[in-house]
Coordinates of C-alpha atoms in Angstrom, one line a residue:
M1 CA -17.6 11.2 -73.3
K2 CA -20.3 13.2 -71.9
R3 CA -21.8 10.1 -69.5
Q4 CA -18.1 9.3 -68.9
V5 CA -18.2 13.1 -67.9
A6 CA -21.1 13.0 -65.9
L7 CA -19.7 9.6 -63.8
L8 CA -16.4 11.3 -63.0
M9 CA -18.4 14.4 -61.8
T10 CA -20.6 12.4 -59.5
I11 CA -17.2 10.9 -57.9
I12 CA -15.8 13.9 -57.5
V13 CA -18.5 15.8 -55.6
G14 CA -19.4 12.1 -53.4
T15 CA -15.7 11.7 -52.4
V16 CA -16.2 16.0 -51.2
L17 CA -19.6 15.5 -49.6
I18 CA -18.0 12.1 -47.7
L19 CA -14.2 14.9 -46.3
S20 CA -16.5 17.0 -45.7
A21 CA -18.5 15.3 -43.7
C22 CA -15.6 13.4 -41.9
G23 CA -13.7 16.9 -41.7
K24 CA -16.8 18.1 -40.1
D25 CA -17.0 15.2 -37.0
Q26 CA -12.4 15.5 -36.5
N27 CA -13.8 19.4 -35.8
E28 CA -16.3 18.9 -33.9
G29 CA -15.0 15.9 -32.0
E30 CA -16.3 15.6 -28.5
A31 CA -17.3 19.0 -26.2
T32 CA -14.4 18.7 -23.7
P33 CA -14.5 20.8 -20.4
E34 CA -11.4 22.5 -21.8
N35 CA -12.8 23.9 -25.0
G36 CA -16.5 24.3 -23.8
A37 CA -19.4 22.2 -25.2
G38 CA -21.4 22.1 -28.1
S39 CA -18.2 23.7 -30.0
T40 CA -20.4 23.6 -33.2
G41 CA -19.1 25.1 -36.6
Q42 CA -15.0 25.8 -34.9
T43 CA -12.1 25.6 -36.8
S44 CA -9.0 24.7 -35.3
V45 CA -7.5 24.0 -31.9
N46 CA -5.1 26.9 -30.4
A47 CA -2.3 25.8 -27.8
F48 CA -4.2 26.1 -25.0
G49 CA -6.9 24.4 -25.9
W50 CA -9.1 26.9 -27.5
Q51 CA -11.4 26.0 -30.4
L52 CA -11.1 29.2 -32.4
P53 CA -14.4 30.6 -33.7
A54 CA -15.4 31.0 -37.6
K55 CA -17.2 33.5 -36.8
T56 CA -15.1 36.5 -34.2
T57 CA -16.7 36.8 -31.0
K58 CA -17.0 39.9 -29.5
I59 CA -17.1 40.8 -25.8
H60 CA -17.1 44.9 -25.5
F61 CA -17.9 45.5 -21.8
Y62 CA -18.5 48.2 -19.6
Q63 CA -16.5 47.8 -16.5
A64 CA -18.6 49.4 -13.7
E65 CA -16.2 50.7 -12.0
K66 CA -14.4 54.0 -12.2
G67 CA -10.9 55.0 -13.6
N68 CA -8.5 56.8 -16.2
P69 CA -10.1 55.7 -19.4
D70 CA -6.7 57.0 -21.1
K71 CA -4.9 54.3 -19.0
I72 CA -7.8 51.4 -19.3
E73 CA -6.5 51.9 -23.3
K74 CA -3.9 51.7 -23.3
K75 CA -3.5 48.3 -20.6
Q76 CA -5.7 47.2 -23.0
A77 CA -4.4 47.3 -26.3
A78 CA -1.5 44.7 -27.3
F79 CA -3.7 42.3 -25.2
H80 CA -6.4 43.1 -27.4
D81 CA -4.7 42.7 -30.5
Y82 CA -3.1 39.0 -29.0
L83 CA -6.3 37.7 -28.3
L84 CA -7.9 38.3 -31.9
K85 CA -5.2 36.8 -33.3
E86 CA -5.1 33.8 -31.0
F87 CA -8.1 33.3 -30.1
N88 CA -10.2 35.1 -32.2
V89 CA -11.6 36.5 -30.0
D90 CA -12.1 40.4 -30.1
M91 CA -12.3 42.0 -26.9
K92 CA -12.4 46.0 -25.3
R93 CA -13.0 46.9 -21.8
T94 CA -14.8 50.9 -21.6
T95 CA -14.1 52.4 -18.1
L96 CA -15.1 55.9 -17.4
D97 CA -13.8 58.6 -15.1
V98 CA -17.5 58.7 -13.5
E99 CA -19.4 57.4 -10.8
P100 CA -20.4 53.6 -11.9
K101 CA -23.7 54.0 -10.1
E102 CA -24.9 57.0 -12.3
K103 CA -23.6 55.6 -15.6
L104 CA -25.7 52.6 -15.4
N105 CA -28.9 54.4 -14.2
L106 CA -28.1 56.7 -17.6
M107 CA -28.1 53.2 -19.3
L108 CA -31.0 51.7 -18.2
V109 CA -33.1 54.8 -19.2
S110 CA -31.7 56.0 -22.7
G111 CA -31.2 52.2 -23.5
D112 CA -27.7 52.7 -24.3
Y113 CA -25.8 50.1 -23.2
P114 CA -22.9 47.2 -24.8
E115 CA -24.2 43.7 -25.0
V116 CA -21.7 42.9 -21.7
I117 CA -21.6 44.1 -18.2
A118 CA -18.8 43.8 -16.1
G119 CA -19.0 45.2 -12.3
L120 CA -22.7 44.7 -11.3
D121 CA -23.4 44.0 -7.2
D122 CA -26.9 42.8 -6.1
S123 CA -28.5 45.7 -5.7
A124 CA -27.8 46.1 -9.6
I125 CA -29.0 43.0 -10.7
S126 CA -32.2 43.2 -9.2
Q127 CA -32.4 46.7 -10.8
W128 CA -31.9 45.1 -14.5
K129 CA -33.2 42.5 -14.0
A130 CA -36.8 44.4 -13.4
Q131 CA -36.1 45.6 -16.6
N132 CA -35.6 42.5 -18.7
K133 CA -32.3 44.0 -19.3
I134 CA -29.9 41.4 -18.7
M135 CA -30.3 37.5 -19.8
D136 CA -31.1 34.2 -17.5
L137 CA -27.1 32.6 -18.5
A138 CA -28.2 29.4 -16.6
P139 CA -29.7 27.5 -19.6
L140 CA -26.4 29.1 -21.7
V141 CA -24.2 27.6 -18.6
D142 CA -25.9 24.1 -19.3
K143 CA -25.0 23.7 -22.4
Y144 CA -21.5 26.1 -22.7
G145 CA -20.3 26.1 -19.6
P146 CA -19.2 23.0 -17.7
N147 CA -15.5 25.0 -16.5
I148 CA -17.9 27.4 -15.1
K149 CA -20.0 24.5 -13.1
K150 CA -16.9 22.3 -12.3
A151 CA -15.4 25.9 -10.7
L152 CA -17.8 26.8 -8.5
G153 CA -18.8 23.9 -7.7
D154 CA -21.3 22.9 -4.6
R155 CA -20.9 26.5 -4.7
Y156 CA -23.2 27.6 -8.1
A157 CA -26.4 26.8 -6.7
S158 CA -25.9 30.1 -4.3
Y159 CA -25.7 32.2 -7.7
L160 CA -29.2 30.5 -8.7
D161 CA -32.6 32.7 -7.7
E162 CA -35.2 30.9 -5.7
N163 CA -36.3 30.2 -9.7
G164 CA -33.1 28.1 -10.2
K165 CA -32.2 31.2 -12.7
L166 CA -28.7 33.1 -13.5
W167 CA -28.3 36.5 -14.0
G168 CA -24.5 36.9 -13.7
I169 CA -21.6 35.2 -13.5
P170 CA -19.0 35.6 -10.5
R171 CA -16.5 37.7 -10.5
G172 CA -13.5 37.6 -7.6
W173 CA -15.0 34.5 -6.0
G174 CA -12.8 32.3 -4.2
Y175 CA -10.7 32.5 -1.1
L176 CA -7.3 33.6 -1.2
P177 CA -5.5 33.6 2.0
I178 CA -3.3 37.6 1.9
P179 CA -3.9 40.2 4.3
D180 CA -5.9 42.9 3.0
F181 CA -6.2 45.6 5.6
T182 CA -3.3 45.4 8.8
A183 CA -1.8 48.0 10.9
H184 CA 1.1 49.5 9.4
I185 CA 4.4 50.8 11.4
R186 CA 7.4 53.1 10.0
W187 CA 9.9 49.9 10.5
D188 CA 13.1 51.8 10.6
W189 CA 12.4 53.9 13.3
Y190 CA 10.9 51.3 15.7
Q191 CA 13.7 49.6 14.8
E192 CA 15.8 52.2 16.5
M193 CA 13.5 52.0 19.6
G194 CA 14.6 48.6 20.3
A195 CA 11.4 46.8 18.5
P196 CA 8.8 46.8 21.4
E197 CA 6.5 44.2 21.9
I198 CA 3.3 45.0 20.1
K199 CA 0.4 42.8 21.5
T200 CA -2.2 45.0 22.8
P201 CA -4.0 48.5 20.9
E202 CA -2.5 50.5 23.9
D203 CA 1.2 48.8 22.8
Y204 CA 0.5 50.1 19.5
Y205 CA -0.3 53.9 21.1
N206 CA 2.6 53.6 23.2
V207 CA 5.1 53.1 20.5
L208 CA 3.5 55.6 17.7
K209 CA 3.6 58.6 20.4
Q210 CA 7.4 57.5 21.4
M211 CA 8.2 57.4 17.5
V212 CA 6.4 60.5 17.4
A213 CA 8.3 62.1 20.1
K214 CA 11.8 61.0 18.6
H215 CA 10.9 62.4 15.2
P216 CA 9.0 65.5 15.3
T217 CA 9.3 66.7 11.9
N218 CA 10.2 66.0 8.6
A219 CA 13.6 67.1 6.8
N220 CA 11.3 69.8 5.8
G221 CA 10.5 70.9 9.5
E222 CA 6.1 70.0 9.0
K223 CA 4.9 68.3 12.1
T224 CA 4.5 64.2 12.0
Y225 CA 1.8 62.3 13.2
A226 CA 0.9 59.0 15.2
L227 CA -1.5 57.5 12.7
S228 CA -2.6 59.1 9.5
W229 CA -5.7 57.5 7.1
N230 CA -7.6 58.6 3.6
A231 CA -10.8 58.8 2.6
D232 CA -10.9 55.2 1.5
V233 CA -10.4 54.2 5.0
K234 CA -13.4 51.2 6.7
V235 CA -14.7 51.7 10.4
N236 CA -15.4 48.3 10.0
N237 CA -11.6 46.9 9.8
A238 CA -10.2 49.8 12.4
I239 CA -12.5 48.3 14.7
G240 CA -11.3 44.5 14.1
F241 CA -8.4 44.7 16.4
W242 CA -11.6 44.3 19.4
G243 CA -12.5 41.3 18.1
L244 CA -15.6 42.7 16.0
Q245 CA -16.4 41.1 12.3
D246 CA -17.7 43.2 9.5
G247 CA -18.5 45.6 12.5
Y248 CA -20.8 43.4 14.3
K249 CA -20.1 41.3 17.4
E250 CA -21.4 37.3 17.4
D251 CA -22.8 35.0 20.4
A252 CA -22.6 32.0 21.5
D253 CA -26.7 31.4 18.9
H254 CA -25.2 33.3 16.5
N255 CA -27.0 36.9 16.9
L256 CA -25.5 39.4 15.5
T257 CA -24.8 43.1 17.4
H258 CA -24.0 46.5 15.5
W259 CA -20.8 47.8 16.8
L260 CA -22.6 50.8 18.0
N261 CA -24.4 49.0 20.3
T262 CA -21.1 47.1 21.9
E263 CA -19.0 48.2 24.6
E264 CA -16.3 47.0 22.6
G265 CA -17.0 49.4 19.5
K266 CA -17.3 52.3 21.8
Q267 CA -13.9 52.2 23.1
A268 CA -12.5 51.4 19.8
A269 CA -13.6 54.9 18.7
L270 CA -12.7 56.6 21.9
F271 CA -9.2 55.3 21.1
Y272 CA -9.1 56.6 18.2
N273 CA -10.2 59.7 19.9
R274 CA -6.8 59.5 22.2
F275 CA -4.6 60.0 18.8
F276 CA -6.6 63.0 18.3
L277 CA -6.8 65.0 21.5
E278 CA -2.9 64.5 22.2
G279 CA -2.0 66.1 18.3
L280 CA -1.1 62.1 17.0
M281 CA -3.6 62.2 14.5
D282 CA -3.4 63.8 11.3
P283 CA -6.6 65.8 11.1
D284 CA -7.2 65.5 7.6
A285 CA -7.1 61.9 8.2
F286 CA -11.1 61.2 6.8
V287 CA -10.5 63.4 4.4
N288 CA -7.0 62.9 2.5
K289 CA -7.9 62.2 -1.3
F290 CA -5.5 59.2 -1.8
E291 CA -2.5 61.3 -4.1
D292 CA -2.5 63.8 -1.2
W293 CA -2.2 61.6 1.5
R294 CA 0.8 59.7 -0.4
T295 CA 2.6 62.6 -0.9
K296 CA 2.1 63.4 2.7
F297 CA 3.5 59.9 3.8
S298 CA 6.1 59.6 1.4
N299 CA 7.5 62.5 2.9
E300 CA 8.4 61.4 5.8
R301 CA 5.4 62.6 8.2
I302 CA 3.6 59.2 9.2
A303 CA 4.5 56.9 11.9
G304 CA 1.4 54.4 11.4
H305 CA -1.4 53.7 8.7
I306 CA -4.1 51.3 9.5
G307 CA -5.5 50.3 6.1
P308 CA -4.8 48.3 2.6
W309 CA -1.0 46.9 2.9
W310 CA -0.2 48.5 -0.1
Q311 CA -1.3 51.8 0.1
S312 CA 2.0 52.2 2.9
W313 CA 4.3 50.1 0.2
N314 CA 3.1 52.9 -2.6
A315 CA 3.4 55.7 -0.2
G316 CA 6.7 54.4 1.3
H317 CA 9.1 52.2 0.0
E318 CA 8.3 52.1 -3.6
V319 CA 8.5 55.7 -3.2
W320 CA 12.0 56.1 -1.2
R321 CA 13.6 53.4 -3.1
T322 CA 14.1 55.7 -6.2
T323 CA 14.1 59.4 -4.7
D324 CA 16.2 58.6 -1.8
P325 CA 19.9 58.8 -2.6
N326 CA 20.8 56.6 0.9
Y327 CA 17.9 54.4 0.2
K328 CA 17.9 51.3 2.9
E329 CA 15.5 49.1 3.3
D330 CA 14.5 48.7 6.6
K331 CA 13.2 52.5 5.3
R332 CA 9.8 51.0 5.0
Y333 CA 6.3 50.3 6.7
V334 CA 6.0 46.8 8.3
Q335 CA 2.4 45.6 8.8
V336 CA 1.5 44.8 12.6
A337 CA -1.3 42.6 14.6
F338 CA -2.3 43.7 18.0
K339 CA -5.8 42.8 19.7
A340 CA -7.4 45.0 22.7
E341 CA -7.5 42.8 25.9
G342 CA -10.5 40.3 25.9
A343 CA -11.3 39.6 22.4
E344 CA -10.6 36.3 21.1
K345 CA -9.0 37.7 18.0
A346 CA -8.3 40.4 15.5
Y347 CA -10.4 40.6 12.6
L348 CA -9.6 42.8 9.8
S349 CA -9.5 41.5 6.4
P350 CA -12.9 39.7 5.7
K351 CA -12.9 37.1 2.9
D352 CA -16.1 37.1 1.0
T353 CA -15.6 34.2 -1.4
H354 CA -18.5 35.0 -3.1
G355 CA -17.1 37.5 -4.8
W356 CA -17.2 41.1 -6.0
N357 CA -19.8 41.4 -8.1
Y358 CA -21.1 39.7 -11.1
T359 CA -20.3 40.4 -15.2
V360 CA -24.0 39.7 -16.9
L361 CA -25.1 39.6 -20.7
T362 CA -27.8 42.1 -21.9
D363 CA -30.9 41.6 -23.9
K364 CA -28.0 43.4 -26.9
A365 CA -26.8 40.2 -26.9
K366 CA -26.5 38.9 -30.4
S367 CA -24.4 35.8 -30.0
P368 CA -24.4 34.8 -25.9
E369 CA -23.2 31.5 -26.5
E370 CA -20.0 32.0 -28.1
I371 CA -19.2 34.7 -24.9
I372 CA -20.5 32.6 -22.4
K373 CA -17.7 29.6 -24.6
F374 CA -15.1 32.5 -23.5
L375 CA -16.2 33.0 -20.4
D376 CA -16.2 29.6 -19.5
F377 CA -12.4 29.2 -20.8
T378 CA -11.0 31.5 -18.6
M379 CA -12.7 29.6 -15.7
T380 CA -10.3 26.8 -16.4
P381 CA -7.2 27.1 -14.1
M382 CA -5.1 27.9 -18.0
G383 CA -7.4 30.3 -18.4
T384 CA -7.3 32.8 -15.5
R385 CA -3.6 32.3 -16.2
L386 CA -3.0 34.4 -19.5
M387 CA -6.2 36.6 -18.2
G388 CA -5.0 36.9 -14.9
W389 CA -1.0 37.3 -15.8
G390 CA -1.2 38.5 -19.4
I391 CA 0.2 37.4 -22.9
P392 CA 3.0 35.2 -21.8
N393 CA 6.8 34.2 -24.1
I394 CA 7.0 38.2 -24.9
T395 CA 10.1 40.1 -23.4
D396 CA 7.9 41.9 -20.8
S397 CA 6.1 38.7 -20.0
Y398 CA 5.4 37.4 -16.6
W399 CA 5.7 33.7 -17.6
N400 CA 6.2 31.5 -20.3
F401 CA 3.8 28.9 -21.8
E402 CA 4.1 25.9 -24.3
E403 CA 1.8 23.8 -26.5
G404 CA 1.0 20.8 -24.4
G405 CA -0.1 22.9 -21.1
K406 CA 3.7 23.8 -19.6
W407 CA 4.2 26.7 -17.9
S408 CA 6.5 28.5 -16.1
F409 CA 6.8 32.1 -14.3
N410 CA 9.5 34.7 -15.9
D411 CA 12.5 34.5 -14.1
T412 CA 13.8 37.5 -15.2
A413 CA 10.4 39.5 -14.0
K414 CA 9.7 37.3 -10.9
Q415 CA 13.7 38.6 -9.7
A416 CA 12.7 42.1 -10.9
L417 CA 9.6 42.4 -8.8
L418 CA 11.4 40.5 -5.3
A419 CA 13.5 43.1 -5.7
G420 CA 11.2 45.7 -6.1
D421 CA 12.6 47.0 -9.1
L422 CA 9.2 45.6 -11.5
D423 CA 7.6 48.2 -13.6
Y424 CA 4.4 47.1 -13.2
E425 CA 3.2 50.9 -15.5
K426 CA 5.6 49.1 -18.3
T427 CA 5.0 45.4 -18.0
E428 CA 1.0 45.9 -17.4
A429 CA 0.9 47.9 -20.9
A430 CA 3.1 44.9 -23.0
N431 CA 1.2 42.2 -21.2
G432 CA -2.4 43.1 -20.6
S433 CA -2.6 41.5 -16.9
N434 CA -5.8 41.8 -15.5
I435 CA -7.0 43.7 -17.0
F436 CA -10.3 41.9 -18.4
W437 CA -11.4 40.3 -15.5
L438 CA -15.0 38.6 -16.4
A439 CA -15.6 35.6 -14.7
Y440 CA -12.6 33.4 -13.0
P441 CA -11.2 33.7 -9.3
Q442 CA -9.2 35.6 -7.5
G443 CA -8.4 32.4 -4.7
L444 CA -5.5 29.4 -5.5
L445 CA -5.9 27.8 -9.0
S446 CA -7.0 24.3 -8.1
D447 CA -4.7 22.5 -10.6
D448 CA -1.7 23.1 -8.6
N449 CA -3.9 25.0 -5.1
K450 CA -1.1 27.2 -4.8
S451 CA -1.0 30.0 -7.8
T452 CA -3.2 32.8 -8.4
A453 CA -4.3 35.5 -11.0
W454 CA -3.0 37.8 -8.4
Y455 CA 0.8 38.0 -10.5
D456 CA 2.7 39.3 -7.6
Q457 CA 0.8 37.2 -5.1
N458 CA 2.7 34.1 -6.2
F459 CA 6.0 34.9 -4.6
N460 CA 5.1 35.5 -1.3
A461 CA 6.9 33.1 0.7
D462 CA 10.4 34.3 -1.5
D463 CA 9.8 38.1 -0.8
K464 CA 11.3 38.9 3.0
W465 CA 9.2 41.0 3.5
K466 CA 6.2 40.1 2.4
K467 CA 6.3 36.7 4.1
L468 CA 7.5 39.0 7.4
M469 CA 3.9 40.4 6.8
L470 CA 2.4 37.2 6.7
D471 CA 4.1 35.9 9.7
N472 CA 2.7 38.5 11.8
V473 CA -0.9 39.1 10.4
S474 CA -2.0 35.6 9.0
D475 CA -4.1 34.8 11.6
T476 CA -6.4 38.4 11.3
I477 CA -7.9 37.0 7.9
Y478 CA -11.0 35.3 8.6
E479 CA -14.0 34.3 5.6
S480 CA -17.0 36.4 6.0
T481 CA -19.1 34.9 3.2
E482 CA -22.5 33.8 5.3
R483 CA -22.7 37.2 6.8
R484 CA -23.2 38.5 2.8
V485 CA -25.9 40.1 2.9
I486 CA -28.0 41.5 -0.7
F487 CA -30.0 44.1 0.1
A488 CA -32.2 44.3 -3.1
N489 CA -33.5 47.6 -4.4
D490 CA -37.4 45.9 -3.1
N491 CA -36.4 45.9 0.5
P492 CA -37.5 48.3 2.7
L493 CA -34.3 47.8 4.7
T494 CA -32.1 48.9 2.6
I495 CA -32.8 52.6 2.6
K496 CA -32.5 52.4 6.1
N497 CA -28.8 50.8 5.9
Q498 CA -27.5 53.1 3.6
Q499 CA -28.5 56.3 5.1
I500 CA -27.2 54.4 9.0
E501 CA -23.9 54.1 6.8
E502 CA -24.1 57.5 6.2
L503 CA -24.5 58.5 9.4
I504 CA -21.3 56.3 10.6
K505 CA -19.2 57.6 8.2
T506 CA -19.6 61.1 9.5
G507 CA -20.7 60.4 12.8
F508 CA -17.6 58.1 13.0
A509 CA -15.0 60.6 12.1
K510 CA -16.5 63.4 14.8
I511 CA -16.7 60.9 17.5
V512 CA -12.2 60.6 16.3
M513 CA -12.1 64.1 16.4
S514 CA -14.3 64.9 19.1
K515 CA -12.1 67.9 21.6
S516 CA -11.9 66.3 25.2
E517 CA -13.3 62.1 26.0
A518 CA -17.0 63.3 27.4
E519 CA -17.2 64.5 24.1
A520 CA -16.2 62.0 22.1
V521 CA -18.8 59.9 24.5
K522 CA -21.0 61.9 23.7
N523 CA -21.0 61.4 20.1
F524 CA -20.9 58.5 20.3
E525 CA -24.3 57.9 22.4
D526 CA -25.8 60.4 19.8
L527 CA -24.7 58.1 16.4
R528 CA -26.0 55.3 18.0
S529 CA -29.3 57.2 19.0
K530 CA -29.8 58.8 15.2
A531 CA -29.2 55.2 13.4
Q532 CA -31.2 53.5 16.1
K533 CA -34.2 55.8 15.5
I534 CA -33.5 55.3 11.4
G535 CA -33.9 51.5 11.6
L536 CA -30.3 50.0 13.0
S537 CA -32.4 47.3 15.4
D538 CA -34.3 45.5 12.5
I539 CA -30.8 45.9 10.4
E540 CA -29.1 43.6 13.4
K541 CA -32.5 41.6 13.1
Y542 CA -32.5 40.9 9.5
R543 CA -28.1 40.6 9.1
T544 CA -29.0 38.0 12.1
E545 CA -31.7 36.1 9.8
E546 CA -29.8 36.1 7.1
Y547 CA -26.9 35.2 8.7
K548 CA -28.5 31.9 10.3
K549 CA -29.3 30.6 7.3
N550 CA -26.3 31.0 5.1
L551 CA -25.2 28.9 8.1
A552 CA -27.5 26.2 7.9
K553 CA -27.2 25.7 4.1
L554 CA -23.4 24.5 5.1
K555 CA -25.0 22.1 7.6

């Protein structure tokens, strides 16, 4: 009897071992681009093709951007729970209402930093690498990141250093053919003038001047201005109407000359001074904090603006639709384009396809391979949709998703967006869209070449006003990837470049606010002289050399 029991137990144990081995083969399977390579030890596959890790993958990261922690927490809560339940990934973001550079420096000094940090620029990468605080990700990407390599394609090599090491995964890379910066004009006021043609800066000036003459004050008797900016104004964009790209003029041999050393740059600065001299420029244009500027804007005190297109939407009709009982859709700002005489084009929206910055894994990462596996998933088109549009198949979803990869936009959300009724704060708190942007692209997705992670940019052809914007200003968008220059901490020109940039911020404002044209010319020449003394010629030379190197790589 004992022999029979022993024999039976042997058979049972053997059968269990065989079944276990078979189960292991079936679970591991062949690594695919969708679920990541090297997925040993993972159990089941979810509807997105993601193999759930046997142990929860933890990705708690600091995003090096200034922001309201309470708002971040509110927006990420539901999406955190969704990812934990459906992907077994515990993802949490920390963003603080402090300057990120200060916080990053404090982290380095104290040694108190997380496993993952998002939003490091090239300079910060150099600093953290020098102190051996971040990991070379190339071996991990080689083994666990087939989608990272596939998505980046030939661009992947551009992220490696001279030793073939990868210190960060790019964020927001790729080309998205939509405008960022434009000129704006109060549309209903423009229509009542008969919509005269605007082809040059002079035309824009004259139209705005006539608008203010017709509407000198708002309903409260407050003075109106032809032009206003806020503290976010970018000089390089404001002077792009004169054919300058990223603040530089390029000759036939690809030599770059800074705008301070060009006649075009001088004319651009004097053009804006004209607004001030005639009392048409908001005197607070260079110091307006966004919320104060937004109030001034929505109080109907501004005829024109040059800056991000969404600023005049947010401060204009998106406010009036809810506050003006007699609101009509023409009461809004529309984006327009023009260029100076002799300029080939207006260059307003540079597109650096390399990306905004990077996500890094620090030396504290306990399971870096698991983190890379998930980042690899987010690089797939469907992974990007999930991270970009948030939770599918709920009341406040932006989209619907079915097992097998079939997806569609949530028509309720789409129609609310097109009607201008979408409550972003409510829906984004429910679905978590774009709260965890660690690695995926901002450009068009490779599987359909038309959808993008930015939910509200997926229906531009269906939106009357966005279509008008694109029709007006699409020619002002340009790729600037090859112009990108790294000013690392160990580069002796880095401090000079920073000093010149700071000098220009105050110097340009001084030119624009000059009390006479002669004074504006003098202030322009003084600014140029000071920049030259710091080393502007060296900066021009370095940028030109780097630009030509990048161009050579394309051949």
